């Protein structure tokens, strides 16, 4: 406010807005995990999808991101830990949100998913076809759908996180996929080279 008029001038308002925008960029992300009606934890930035994997992968690539499917289950303690600790850590949340489109599926769910070959199955059956045995599991896919229709199950993935890794390794797995480390080495070898 101007000291003389007691009124906020346009210049002051623009300056305040500019400072606010600068502050938003500098501020860490403050993500919050919410528990959905299905018992799965969600982040407000997870992909809202028609559950057509080819479309989801193409959409992620068009945004300059990688596509991943995360499997959760109601009552899963590791899923809770991942969402309440890992996904709300500003460093992890920002990196994953900025570089990945995450589709969260229910290990025992019944929503219909269209696979890369056009086949439609419920979440549970779809997960079984990929050998998903426990939660959380995160499947990472290539940047394009080229050749995926003729492959089956896990052969379509470029990497998989089977279970909850410790925080450093958890974030490293996302970096591994983003940097295409899978093209040169399996994750454990790549991780050793990063140390």
GROMACS .gro file of C-alpha atoms in nm:
model
  195
    1UNK     CA    1   0.000   0.000   0.000
    2UNK     CA    2   0.112   0.353  -0.069
    3UNK     CA    3   0.202   0.543   0.247
    4UNK     CA    4   0.039   0.856   0.119
    5UNK     CA    5  -0.285   0.730  -0.025
    6UNK     CA    6  -0.347   0.413   0.173
    7UNK     CA    7  -0.436   0.246  -0.159
    8UNK     CA    8  -0.259  -0.038  -0.330
    9UNK     CA    9  -0.132   0.097  -0.660
   10UNK     CA   10  -0.110  -0.101  -0.980
   11UNK     CA   11   0.271  -0.093  -0.959
   12UNK     CA   12   0.262  -0.235  -0.604
   13UNK     CA   13   0.014  -0.501  -0.708
   14UNK     CA   14   0.231  -0.611  -1.003
   15UNK     CA   15   0.538  -0.615  -0.782
   16UNK     CA   16   0.356  -0.827  -0.524
   17UNK     CA   17   0.236  -1.069  -0.792
   18UNK     CA   18   0.590  -1.093  -0.931
   19UNK     CA   19   0.729  -1.170  -0.587
   20UNK     CA   20   0.457  -1.428  -0.533
   21UNK     CA   21   0.535  -1.604  -0.861
   22UNK     CA   22   0.907  -1.599  -0.784
   23UNK     CA   23   0.831  -1.741  -0.442
   24UNK     CA   24   0.626  -2.022  -0.592
   25UNK     CA   25   0.910  -2.125  -0.819
   26UNK     CA   26   1.160  -2.124  -0.535
   27UNK     CA   27   0.934  -2.298  -0.285
   28UNK     CA   28   0.955  -2.675  -0.255
   29UNK     CA   29   0.658  -2.885  -0.357
   30UNK     CA   30   0.420  -2.956  -0.071
   31UNK     CA   31   0.249  -3.268  -0.195
   32UNK     CA   32  -0.007  -3.446   0.015
   33UNK     CA   33  -0.108  -3.809  -0.021
   34UNK     CA   34  -0.481  -3.869   0.003
   35UNK     CA   35  -0.657  -4.197   0.059
   36UNK     CA   36  -0.913  -4.268  -0.212
   37UNK     CA   37  -1.244  -4.453  -0.181
   38UNK     CA   38  -1.071  -4.763  -0.318
   39UNK     CA   39  -0.819  -4.758  -0.033
   40UNK     CA   40  -0.529  -4.651  -0.256
   41UNK     CA   41  -0.317  -4.348  -0.181
   42UNK     CA   42  -0.320  -4.084  -0.452
   43UNK     CA   43  -0.122  -3.774  -0.535
   44UNK     CA   44  -0.308  -3.490  -0.702
   45UNK     CA   45  -0.062  -3.501  -0.992
   46UNK     CA   46  -0.108  -3.869  -1.080
   47UNK     CA   47  -0.236  -3.934  -1.429
   48UNK     CA   48  -0.611  -3.927  -1.475
   49UNK     CA   49  -0.662  -4.174  -1.754
   50UNK     CA   50  -0.909  -4.363  -1.970
   51UNK     CA   51  -0.678  -4.659  -1.894
   52UNK     CA   52  -0.556  -4.700  -2.252
   53UNK     CA   53  -0.183  -4.760  -2.209
   54UNK     CA   54  -0.085  -4.668  -2.566
   55UNK     CA   55  -0.260  -4.331  -2.531
   56UNK     CA   56  -0.110  -4.274  -2.187
   57UNK     CA   57   0.242  -4.352  -2.305
   58UNK     CA   58   0.206  -4.128  -2.613
   59UNK     CA   59   0.068  -3.848  -2.394
   60UNK     CA   60   0.358  -3.873  -2.151
   61UNK     CA   61   0.612  -3.868  -2.434
   62UNK     CA   62   0.443  -3.565  -2.591
   63UNK     CA   63   0.494  -3.383  -2.259
   64UNK     CA   64   0.862  -3.485  -2.248
   65UNK     CA   65   0.795  -3.731  -1.965
   66UNK     CA   66   0.827  -4.104  -1.913
   67UNK     CA   67   0.530  -4.333  -1.847
   68UNK     CA   68   0.507  -4.565  -1.546
   69UNK     CA   69   0.238  -4.783  -1.391
   70UNK     CA   70   0.233  -4.804  -1.013
   71UNK     CA   71   0.050  -5.091  -0.843
   72UNK     CA   72  -0.109  -5.039  -0.503
   73UNK     CA   73  -0.333  -5.231  -0.267
   74UNK     CA   74  -0.567  -5.126   0.011
   75UNK     CA   75  -0.397  -5.174   0.349
   76UNK     CA   76  -0.046  -5.215   0.200
   77UNK     CA   77   0.197  -5.075   0.462
   78UNK     CA   78   0.476  -5.021   0.207
   79UNK     CA   79   0.234  -4.829  -0.019
   80UNK     CA   80   0.142  -4.609   0.276
   81UNK     CA   81   0.507  -4.545   0.360
   82UNK     CA   82   0.588  -4.467  -0.003
   83UNK     CA   83   0.307  -4.214  -0.029
   84UNK     CA   84   0.337  -4.053   0.313
   85UNK     CA   85   0.718  -4.033   0.319
   86UNK     CA   86   0.872  -4.068  -0.027
   87UNK     CA   87   0.609  -3.902  -0.244
   88UNK     CA   88   0.575  -3.608  -0.008
   89UNK     CA   89   0.950  -3.545   0.012
   90UNK     CA   90   0.991  -3.226  -0.195
   91UNK     CA   91   1.303  -3.349  -0.377
   92UNK     CA   92   1.153  -3.684  -0.475
   93UNK     CA   93   0.806  -3.556  -0.548
   94UNK     CA   94   0.932  -3.273  -0.769
   95UNK     CA   95   1.166  -3.497  -0.969
   96UNK     CA   96   0.905  -3.767  -1.026
   97UNK     CA   97   0.619  -3.524  -1.098
   98UNK     CA   98   0.832  -3.322  -1.343
   99UNK     CA   99   0.967  -3.625  -1.531
  100UNK     CA  100   0.700  -3.897  -1.516
  101UNK     CA  101   0.334  -3.963  -1.576
  102UNK     CA  102   0.227  -4.212  -1.310
  103UNK     CA  103  -0.081  -4.428  -1.363
  104UNK     CA  104  -0.184  -4.580  -1.029
  105UNK     CA  105  -0.365  -4.914  -1.060
  106UNK     CA  106  -0.529  -5.138  -0.799
  107UNK     CA  107  -0.372  -5.484  -0.764
  108UNK     CA  108  -0.718  -5.636  -0.705
  109UNK     CA  109  -0.915  -5.377  -0.904
  110UNK     CA  110  -1.171  -5.434  -1.177
  111UNK     CA  111  -1.143  -5.121  -1.391
  112UNK     CA  112  -1.088  -5.215  -1.755
  113UNK     CA  113  -0.737  -5.147  -1.887
  114UNK     CA  114  -0.649  -5.149  -2.259
  115UNK     CA  115  -0.303  -5.299  -2.303
  116UNK     CA  116  -0.052  -5.205  -2.574
  117UNK     CA  117  -0.184  -5.483  -2.799
  118UNK     CA  118  -0.543  -5.356  -2.769
  119UNK     CA  119  -0.652  -5.635  -2.534
  120UNK     CA  120  -0.889  -5.521  -2.257
  121UNK     CA  121  -0.875  -5.674  -1.909
  122UNK     CA  122  -0.964  -5.581  -1.555
  123UNK     CA  123  -0.681  -5.440  -1.342
  124UNK     CA  124  -0.631  -5.767  -1.153
  125UNK     CA  125  -0.612  -5.978  -1.470
  126UNK     CA  126  -0.394  -5.717  -1.639
  127UNK     CA  127  -0.150  -5.719  -1.345
  128UNK     CA  128  -0.140  -6.099  -1.348
  129UNK     CA  129  -0.050  -6.097  -1.719
  130UNK     CA  130   0.256  -5.887  -1.631
  131UNK     CA  131   0.352  -6.100  -1.332
  132UNK     CA  132   0.270  -5.835  -1.072
  133UNK     CA  133   0.284  -6.030  -0.745
  134UNK     CA  134   0.295  -5.766  -0.471
  135UNK     CA  135   0.269  -5.396  -0.398
  136UNK     CA  136   0.405  -5.149  -0.449
  137UNK     CA  137   0.545  -5.244  -0.787
  138UNK     CA  138   0.629  -4.981  -1.048
  139UNK     CA  139   0.656  -5.068  -1.416
  140UNK     CA  140   0.852  -4.835  -1.643
  141UNK     CA  141   0.788  -4.834  -2.017
  142UNK     CA  142   0.983  -4.712  -2.322
  143UNK     CA  143   0.928  -4.373  -2.480
  144UNK     CA  144   0.727  -4.507  -2.776
  145UNK     CA  145   0.479  -4.786  -2.835
  146UNK     CA  146   0.683  -4.908  -3.132
  147UNK     CA  147   0.706  -5.287  -3.113
  148UNK     CA  148   0.517  -5.316  -2.782
  149UNK     CA  149   0.206  -5.480  -2.932
  150UNK     CA  150   0.404  -5.789  -3.038
  151UNK     CA  151   0.575  -5.828  -2.701
  152UNK     CA  152   0.403  -5.974  -2.399
  153UNK     CA  153   0.401  -5.891  -2.031
  154UNK     CA  154   0.722  -5.783  -1.866
  155UNK     CA  155   0.909  -5.785  -2.201
  156UNK     CA  156   0.736  -5.451  -2.270
  157UNK     CA  157   0.902  -5.285  -1.971
  158UNK     CA  158   1.239  -5.111  -1.969
  159UNK     CA  159   1.264  -5.144  -1.590
  160UNK     CA  160   1.065  -5.257  -1.288
  161UNK     CA  161   1.077  -5.162  -0.922
  162UNK     CA  162   0.947  -5.473  -0.744
  163UNK     CA  163   0.871  -5.351  -0.395
  164UNK     CA  164   0.969  -5.043  -0.203
  165UNK     CA  165   1.337  -4.955  -0.219
  166UNK     CA  166   1.511  -4.733   0.034
  167UNK     CA  167   1.470  -4.360  -0.043
  168UNK     CA  168   1.805  -4.307  -0.220
  169UNK     CA  169   1.760  -4.614  -0.441
  170UNK     CA  170   1.392  -4.529  -0.497
  171UNK     CA  171   1.476  -4.191  -0.648
  172UNK     CA  172   1.776  -4.340  -0.831
  173UNK     CA  173   1.544  -4.585  -1.009
  174UNK     CA  174   1.347  -4.295  -1.154
  175UNK     CA  175   1.672  -4.125  -1.260
  176UNK     CA  176   1.788  -4.454  -1.414
  177UNK     CA  177   1.478  -4.466  -1.634
  178UNK     CA  178   1.481  -4.094  -1.716
  179UNK     CA  179   1.849  -4.108  -1.816
  180UNK     CA  180   1.797  -4.437  -2.006
  181UNK     CA  181   2.048  -4.618  -1.788
  182UNK     CA  182   1.875  -4.944  -1.882
  183UNK     CA  183   2.033  -4.911  -2.228
  184UNK     CA  184   2.381  -4.960  -2.081
  185UNK     CA  185   2.347  -5.164  -1.761
  186UNK     CA  186   2.107  -5.337  -1.522
  187UNK     CA  187   1.996  -5.108  -1.238
  188UNK     CA  188   2.234  -5.247  -0.967
  189UNK     CA  189   2.537  -5.199  -1.194
  190UNK     CA  190   2.424  -4.853  -1.303
  191UNK     CA  191   2.369  -4.754  -0.940
  192UNK     CA  192   2.722  -4.862  -0.840
  193UNK     CA  193   2.867  -4.646  -1.119
  194UNK     CA  194   2.673  -4.345  -0.988
  195UNK     CA  195   2.833  -4.372  -0.642
   0.00000   0.00000   0.00000
